[in-house]
Coordinates of C-alpha atoms and ligand atoms in Angstrom, one line a residue:
X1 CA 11.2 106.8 24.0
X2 CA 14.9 108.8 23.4
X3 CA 15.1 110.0 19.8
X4 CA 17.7 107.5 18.4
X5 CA 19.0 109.5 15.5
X6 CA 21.6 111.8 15.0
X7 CA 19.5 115.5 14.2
X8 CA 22.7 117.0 13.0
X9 CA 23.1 114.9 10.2
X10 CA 21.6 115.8 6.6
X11 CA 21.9 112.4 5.4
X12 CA 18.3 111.9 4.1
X13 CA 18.0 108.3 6.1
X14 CA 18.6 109.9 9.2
X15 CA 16.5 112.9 8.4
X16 CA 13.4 110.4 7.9
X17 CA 14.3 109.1 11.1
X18 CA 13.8 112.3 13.0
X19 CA 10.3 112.6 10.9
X20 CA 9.4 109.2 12.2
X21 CA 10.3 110.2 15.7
X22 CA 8.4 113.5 15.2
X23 CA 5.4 111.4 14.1
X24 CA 5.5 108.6 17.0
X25 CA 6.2 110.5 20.0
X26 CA 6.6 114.8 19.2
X27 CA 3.7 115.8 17.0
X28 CA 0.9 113.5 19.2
X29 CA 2.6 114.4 22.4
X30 CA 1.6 117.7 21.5
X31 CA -1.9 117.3 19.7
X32 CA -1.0 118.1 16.2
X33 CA -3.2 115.4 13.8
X34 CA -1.9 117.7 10.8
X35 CA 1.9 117.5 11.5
X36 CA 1.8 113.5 12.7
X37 CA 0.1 113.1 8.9
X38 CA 2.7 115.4 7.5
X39 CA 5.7 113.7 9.6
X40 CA 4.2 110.5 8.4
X41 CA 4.1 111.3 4.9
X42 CA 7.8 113.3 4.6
X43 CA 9.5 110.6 6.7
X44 CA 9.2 108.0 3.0
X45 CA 9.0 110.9 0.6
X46 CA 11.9 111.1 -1.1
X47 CA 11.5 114.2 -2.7
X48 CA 10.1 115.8 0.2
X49 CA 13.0 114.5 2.6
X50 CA 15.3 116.6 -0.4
X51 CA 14.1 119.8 0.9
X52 CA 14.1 119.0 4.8
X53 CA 18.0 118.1 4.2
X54 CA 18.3 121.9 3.0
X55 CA 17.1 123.2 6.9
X56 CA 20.7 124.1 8.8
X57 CA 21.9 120.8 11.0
X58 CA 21.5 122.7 13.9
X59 CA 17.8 123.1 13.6
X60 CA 15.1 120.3 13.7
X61 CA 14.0 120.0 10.4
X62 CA 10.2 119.1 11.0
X63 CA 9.9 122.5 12.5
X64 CA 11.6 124.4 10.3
X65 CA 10.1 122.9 7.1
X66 CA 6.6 123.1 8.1
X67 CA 6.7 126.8 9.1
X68 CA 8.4 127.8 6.0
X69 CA 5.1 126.5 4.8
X70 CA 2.8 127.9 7.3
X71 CA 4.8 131.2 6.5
X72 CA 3.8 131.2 2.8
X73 CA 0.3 130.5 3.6
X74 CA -0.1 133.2 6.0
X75 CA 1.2 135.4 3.6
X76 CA -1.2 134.7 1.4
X77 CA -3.0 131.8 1.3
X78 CA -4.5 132.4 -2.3
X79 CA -1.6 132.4 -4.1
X80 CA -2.2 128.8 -5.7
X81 CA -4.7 126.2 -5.9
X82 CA -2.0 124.2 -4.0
X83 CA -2.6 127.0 -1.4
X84 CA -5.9 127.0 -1.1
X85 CA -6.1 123.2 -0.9
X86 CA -3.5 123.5 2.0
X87 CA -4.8 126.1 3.6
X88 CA -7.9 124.1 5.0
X89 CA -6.2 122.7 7.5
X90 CA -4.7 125.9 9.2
X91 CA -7.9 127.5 11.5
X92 CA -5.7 130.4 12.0
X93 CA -6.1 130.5 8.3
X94 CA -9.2 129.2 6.8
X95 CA -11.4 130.3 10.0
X96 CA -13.0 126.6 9.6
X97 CA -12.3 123.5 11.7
X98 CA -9.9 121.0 10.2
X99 CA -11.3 118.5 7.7
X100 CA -11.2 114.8 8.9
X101 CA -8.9 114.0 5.9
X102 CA -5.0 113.3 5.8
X103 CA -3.6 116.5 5.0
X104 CA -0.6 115.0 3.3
X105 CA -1.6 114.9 -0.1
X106 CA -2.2 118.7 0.1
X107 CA 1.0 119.4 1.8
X108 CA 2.8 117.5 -0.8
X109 CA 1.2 119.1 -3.7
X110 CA 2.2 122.6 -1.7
X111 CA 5.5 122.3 -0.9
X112 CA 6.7 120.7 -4.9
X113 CA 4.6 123.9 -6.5
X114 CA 6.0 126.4 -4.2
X115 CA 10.1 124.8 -3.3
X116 CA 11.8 127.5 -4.8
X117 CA 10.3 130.0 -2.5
X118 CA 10.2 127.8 0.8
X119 CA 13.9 127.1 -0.4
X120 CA 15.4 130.6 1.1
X121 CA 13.4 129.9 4.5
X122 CA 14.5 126.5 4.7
X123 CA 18.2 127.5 4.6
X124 CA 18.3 130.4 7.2
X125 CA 14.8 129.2 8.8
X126 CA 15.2 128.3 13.3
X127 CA 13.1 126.8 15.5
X128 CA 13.2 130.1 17.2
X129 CA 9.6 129.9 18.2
X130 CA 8.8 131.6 21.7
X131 CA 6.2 130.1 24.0
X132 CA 5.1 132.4 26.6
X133 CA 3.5 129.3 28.5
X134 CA 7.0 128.2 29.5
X135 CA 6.5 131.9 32.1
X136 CA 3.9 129.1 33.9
X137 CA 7.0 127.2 34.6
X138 CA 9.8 130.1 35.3
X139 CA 7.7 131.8 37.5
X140 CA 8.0 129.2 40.7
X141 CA 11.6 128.2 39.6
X142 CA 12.6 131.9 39.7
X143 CA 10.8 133.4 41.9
X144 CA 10.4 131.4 44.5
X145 CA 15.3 131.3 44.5
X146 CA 16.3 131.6 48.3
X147 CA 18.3 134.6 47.3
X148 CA 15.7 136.1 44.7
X149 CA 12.7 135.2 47.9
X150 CA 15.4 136.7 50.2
X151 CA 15.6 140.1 48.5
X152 CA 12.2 140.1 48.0
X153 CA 11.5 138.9 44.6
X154 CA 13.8 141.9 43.4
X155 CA 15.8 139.9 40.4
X156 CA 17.5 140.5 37.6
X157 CA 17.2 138.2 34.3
X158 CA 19.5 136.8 31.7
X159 CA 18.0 134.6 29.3
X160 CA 19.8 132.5 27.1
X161 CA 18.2 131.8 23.6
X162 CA 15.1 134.1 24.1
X163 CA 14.0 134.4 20.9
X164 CA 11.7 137.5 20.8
X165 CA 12.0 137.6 24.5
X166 CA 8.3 137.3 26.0
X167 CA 9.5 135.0 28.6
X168 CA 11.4 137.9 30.1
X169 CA 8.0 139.8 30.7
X170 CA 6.5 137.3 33.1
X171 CA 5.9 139.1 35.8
X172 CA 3.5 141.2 33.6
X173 CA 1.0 138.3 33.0
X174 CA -1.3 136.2 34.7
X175 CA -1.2 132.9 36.2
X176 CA -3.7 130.5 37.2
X177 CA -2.7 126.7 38.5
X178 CA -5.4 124.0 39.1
X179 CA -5.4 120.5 40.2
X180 CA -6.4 118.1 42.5
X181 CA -9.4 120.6 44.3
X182 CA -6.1 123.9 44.5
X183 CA -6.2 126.9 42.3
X184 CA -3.6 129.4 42.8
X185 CA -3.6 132.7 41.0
X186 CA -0.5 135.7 40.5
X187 CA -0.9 138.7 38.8
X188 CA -3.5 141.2 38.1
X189 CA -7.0 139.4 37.2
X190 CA -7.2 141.6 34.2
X191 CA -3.8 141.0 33.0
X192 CA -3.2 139.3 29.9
X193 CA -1.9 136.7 28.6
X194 CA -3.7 134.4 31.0
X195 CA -1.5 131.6 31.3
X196 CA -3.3 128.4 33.0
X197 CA -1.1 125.5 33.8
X198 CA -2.4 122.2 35.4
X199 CA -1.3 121.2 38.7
X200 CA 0.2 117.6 39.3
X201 CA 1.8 116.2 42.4
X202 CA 2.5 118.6 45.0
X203 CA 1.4 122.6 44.1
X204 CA 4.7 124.9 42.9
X205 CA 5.3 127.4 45.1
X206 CA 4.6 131.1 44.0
X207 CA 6.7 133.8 44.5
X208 CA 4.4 137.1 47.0
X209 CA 6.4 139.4 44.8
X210 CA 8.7 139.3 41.8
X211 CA 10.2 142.7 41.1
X212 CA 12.2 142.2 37.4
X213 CA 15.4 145.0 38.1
X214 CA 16.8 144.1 34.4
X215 CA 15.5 141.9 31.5
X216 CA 18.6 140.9 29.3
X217 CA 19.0 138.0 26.6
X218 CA 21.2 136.6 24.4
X219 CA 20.5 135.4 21.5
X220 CA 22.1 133.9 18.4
X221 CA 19.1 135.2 15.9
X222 CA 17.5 138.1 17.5
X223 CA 14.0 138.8 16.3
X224 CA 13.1 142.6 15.9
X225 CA 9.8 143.7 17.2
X226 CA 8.9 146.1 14.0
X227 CA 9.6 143.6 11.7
X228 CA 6.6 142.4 10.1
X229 CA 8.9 139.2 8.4
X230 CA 10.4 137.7 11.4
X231 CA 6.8 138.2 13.8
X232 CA 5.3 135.9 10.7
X233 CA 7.6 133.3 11.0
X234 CA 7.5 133.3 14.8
X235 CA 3.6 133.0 14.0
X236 CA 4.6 130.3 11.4
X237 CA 6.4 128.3 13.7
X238 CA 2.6 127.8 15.5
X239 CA 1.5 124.4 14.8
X240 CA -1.6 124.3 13.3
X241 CA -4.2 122.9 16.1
X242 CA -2.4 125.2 18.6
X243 CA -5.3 128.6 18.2
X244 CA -4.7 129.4 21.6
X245 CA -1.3 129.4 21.7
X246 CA -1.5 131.8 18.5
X247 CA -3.8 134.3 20.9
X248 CA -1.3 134.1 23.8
X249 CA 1.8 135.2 21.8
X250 CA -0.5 137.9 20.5
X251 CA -1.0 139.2 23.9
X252 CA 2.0 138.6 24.9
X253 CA 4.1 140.5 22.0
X254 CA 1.3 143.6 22.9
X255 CA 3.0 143.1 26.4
X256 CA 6.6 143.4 24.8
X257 CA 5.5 146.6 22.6
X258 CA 5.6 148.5 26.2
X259 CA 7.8 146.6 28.6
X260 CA 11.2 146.7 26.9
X261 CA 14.3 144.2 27.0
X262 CA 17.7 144.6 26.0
X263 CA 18.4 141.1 23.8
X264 CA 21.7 141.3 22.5
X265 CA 23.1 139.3 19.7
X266 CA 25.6 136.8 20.9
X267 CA 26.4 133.0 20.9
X268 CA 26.0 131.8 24.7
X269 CA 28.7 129.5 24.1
X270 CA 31.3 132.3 24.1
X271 CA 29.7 135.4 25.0
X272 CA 28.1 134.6 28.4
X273 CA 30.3 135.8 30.7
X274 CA 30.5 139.6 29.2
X275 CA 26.8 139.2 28.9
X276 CA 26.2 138.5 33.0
X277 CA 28.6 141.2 33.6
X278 CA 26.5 143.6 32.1
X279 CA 23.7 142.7 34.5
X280 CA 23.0 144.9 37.4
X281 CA 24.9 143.8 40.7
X282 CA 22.1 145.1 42.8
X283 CA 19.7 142.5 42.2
X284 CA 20.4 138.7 42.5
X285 CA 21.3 137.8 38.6
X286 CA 19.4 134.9 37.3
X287 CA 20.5 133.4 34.2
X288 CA 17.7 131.1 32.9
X289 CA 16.8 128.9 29.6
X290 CA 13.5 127.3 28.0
X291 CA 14.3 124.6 25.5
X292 CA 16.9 126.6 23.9
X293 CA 20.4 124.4 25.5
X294 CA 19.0 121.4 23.5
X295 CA 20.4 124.0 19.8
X296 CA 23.7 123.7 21.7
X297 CA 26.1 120.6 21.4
X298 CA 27.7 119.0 24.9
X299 CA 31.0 121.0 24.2
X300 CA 29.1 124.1 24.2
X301 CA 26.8 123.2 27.0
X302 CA 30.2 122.6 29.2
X303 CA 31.5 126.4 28.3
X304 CA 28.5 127.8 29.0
X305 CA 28.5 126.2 33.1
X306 CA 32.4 127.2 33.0
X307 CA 31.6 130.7 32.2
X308 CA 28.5 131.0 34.9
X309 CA 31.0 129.8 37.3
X310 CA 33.6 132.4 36.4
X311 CA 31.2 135.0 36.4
X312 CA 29.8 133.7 39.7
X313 CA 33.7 135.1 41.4
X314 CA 32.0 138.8 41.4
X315 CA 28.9 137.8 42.7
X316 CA 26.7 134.8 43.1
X317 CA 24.7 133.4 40.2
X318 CA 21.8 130.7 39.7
X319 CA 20.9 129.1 36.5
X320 CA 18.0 127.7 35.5
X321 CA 17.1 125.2 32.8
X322 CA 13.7 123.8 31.5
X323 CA 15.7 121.4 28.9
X324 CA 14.2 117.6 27.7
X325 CA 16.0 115.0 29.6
X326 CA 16.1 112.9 26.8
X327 CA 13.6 110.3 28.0
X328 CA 10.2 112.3 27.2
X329 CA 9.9 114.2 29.6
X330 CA 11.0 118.0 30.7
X331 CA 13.0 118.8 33.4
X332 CA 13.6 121.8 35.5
X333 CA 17.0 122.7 37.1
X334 CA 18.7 125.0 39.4
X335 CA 22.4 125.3 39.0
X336 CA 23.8 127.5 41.6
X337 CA 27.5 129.3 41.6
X338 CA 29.7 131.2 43.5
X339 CA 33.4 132.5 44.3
X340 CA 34.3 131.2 41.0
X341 CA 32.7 127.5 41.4
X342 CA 29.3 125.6 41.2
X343 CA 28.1 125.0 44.8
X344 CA 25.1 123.4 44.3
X345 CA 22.3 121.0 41.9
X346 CA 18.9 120.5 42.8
X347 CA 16.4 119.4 40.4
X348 CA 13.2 121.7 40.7
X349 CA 10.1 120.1 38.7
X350 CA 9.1 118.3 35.8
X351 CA 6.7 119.8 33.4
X352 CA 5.2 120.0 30.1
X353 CA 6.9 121.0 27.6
X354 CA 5.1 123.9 26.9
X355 CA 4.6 125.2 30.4
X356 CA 0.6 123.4 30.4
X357 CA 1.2 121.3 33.7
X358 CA 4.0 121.1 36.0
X359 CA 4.9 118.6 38.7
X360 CA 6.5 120.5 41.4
X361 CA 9.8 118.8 43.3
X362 CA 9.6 115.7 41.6
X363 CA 13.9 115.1 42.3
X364 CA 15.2 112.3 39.1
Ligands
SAM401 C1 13.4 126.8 20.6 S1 13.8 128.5 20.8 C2 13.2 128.8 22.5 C3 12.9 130.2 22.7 C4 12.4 130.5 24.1 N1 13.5 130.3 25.1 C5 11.2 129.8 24.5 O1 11.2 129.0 25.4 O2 10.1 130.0 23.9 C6 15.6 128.4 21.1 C7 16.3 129.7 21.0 O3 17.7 129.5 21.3 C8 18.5 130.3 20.5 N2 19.9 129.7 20.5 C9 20.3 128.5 20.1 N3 21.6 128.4 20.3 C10 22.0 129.5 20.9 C11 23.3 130.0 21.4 N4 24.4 129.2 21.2 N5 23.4 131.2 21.9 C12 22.3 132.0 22.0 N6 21.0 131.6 21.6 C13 20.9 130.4 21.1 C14 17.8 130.1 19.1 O4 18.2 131.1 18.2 C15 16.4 130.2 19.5 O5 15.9 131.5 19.5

């Protein structure tokens, strides 16, 4: 089912539409009971739909309203009665299962006691969150790049929209794939995260070595390490079922804490070019995004493949994208450019959205 609404408007009509969208076909696509009852709820709350019209049109307001929330609570949960009541249904919070109850009522209650002080992180607040599983789904489309395979696995990265950048560190965690009677492993057994990803179709092929020569982003909002504010709302932005995802980015921001990148502030639709030309030109240069183009209108989408094919006039360059198609599902793409001009489109696999499956060389 494509979303049929406009998510840049902050007219509250089309604003409930994206909740009911969220509630049909994002939040049970991706397990989350508590956000379907909350999308339910806010989607004919008028009130409620007030302060999702305050997010930035850029950023999907479901996301951003509900970990301004999740922020607060993890702050401290026993600020308010309201807070308590809420906090039931947030393990990471409460240490308890979830209660078999809509959690609407309590979110309601929460966010009308507390507006004024979810009202600054609604109006800066982005869906910036960073989900290391998506390195399930870059390692094969990366690693396995005839030019990245043909200098054996020796690349260097430039990620657009990184957010806190732990999908530039892949090659320090471990993988395991299983389907269908296969299991295929990379990385050191004892390295963590442990990222397992379900096999469907045909298995991805994994690169014997990947050697990561430079680990550059660029990024609109970077998110600093040591501060303690911007980790929680990248925590925030968890969903509430999603423990395990919580314990990945634990690991994986330990990972970041001694593997450094170089994430430089910058809008992609303008500052590309200089960015790739600040990448080695030892290495092949792979520029690469995880659900980040989706933040970028079509205009901006079209200067960012006119850039890459400038840049590509010093050296070649692949892109590759693991964007929604639109339709449901997630698609994985390899642009490829040089001497100035795209050469070349292949699409690579379909996957899950967070990196938990992937369906290698399924072309359409
Ligand atoms: C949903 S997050 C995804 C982060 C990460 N790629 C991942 O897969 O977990 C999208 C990121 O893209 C960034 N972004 C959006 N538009 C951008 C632009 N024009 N230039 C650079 N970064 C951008 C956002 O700030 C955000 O951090």
């Amino acid at each position: 089912m494509a979303p049929a609404f406009d998510t840049y408007s902050r007219d509250p009509e089309d604003v409930a539409r994206v909740f009911r969208y969220f509630a049909e076909v994002e939040t049970p696509r991706l397990g989350s009971r508590v956000y379907t009852d909350y999308c339910a709820g806010v989607a004919e709350d008028a009130a409620l739909l007030e302060l999702a019209c305050r997010t930035m049109p850029s950023q999907p307001p479901p996301n951003v309203l509900f970990a301004a929330v999740k922020s607060l609570l993890l702050e401290d949960a026993g600020r308010s009665d309201e807070a308590r009541a809420l906090a039931r249904f947030y393990p990471v919070v409460s240490g308890e299962p979830i209660p078999d109850e809509s959690a609407f009522p309590a979110f309601r209650a929460f966010c009308l006691a507390h507006a004024a002080e979810l009202d600054p992180m609604l109006r800066t607040g982005r869906a910036q969150t960073c989900v290391v599983h998506r390195s399930a789904i870059m390692l094969p489309a990366i690693g396995t790049l005839p030019r990245v395979a043909a200098a054996q696995g020796r690349v260097a990265l430039l990620e657009i929209g990184p957010s806190i950048g732990l999908n530039l560190r892949l090659d320090a965690y471990r993988f395991v794939y299983e389907g269908d009677g296969t299991t295929l492993t990379w990385g050191a057994p004892e390295a963590r995260p442990q990222l397992d990803c379900e096999i469907r179709g045909p298995a991805p092929p994994l690169p014997e070595r990947l050697e990561i020569v430079a680990r550059h982003g660029l990024e609109l909002s970077p998110i600093d390490l040591d501060d303690p504010h911007a980790v929680r709302w990248l925590r925030a932005l968890i969903w509430p079922e999603h423990v395990l995802r919580g314990r990945l980015m634990d690991e994986a921001i330990a990972v970041a804490e001694r593997i450094p990148a170089e994430i430089a502030a910058g809008d992609a639709t303008k500052d590309l070019e200089a960015a790739v030309a600040r990448l080695p030109k030892d290495a092949p240069r792979v520029v690469f995004a995880t659900v980040a183009l989706y933040q970028i209108d079509d205009a901006g989408q079209r200067a960012i493949h006119e850039a890459l094919a400038r840049a590509s006039t010093a050296a070649p360059l692949d892109f590759v994208t693991m964007e929604s198609d639109g339709e449901g599902s997630t698609r994985i793409d390899h642009f490829a450019f040089e001497g100035g001009a795209a050469t070349g489109h292949a699409v690579l696999a379909r996957a899950d959205s967070h990196g938990r499956w992937i369906e290698w060389g399924r072309d359409g």
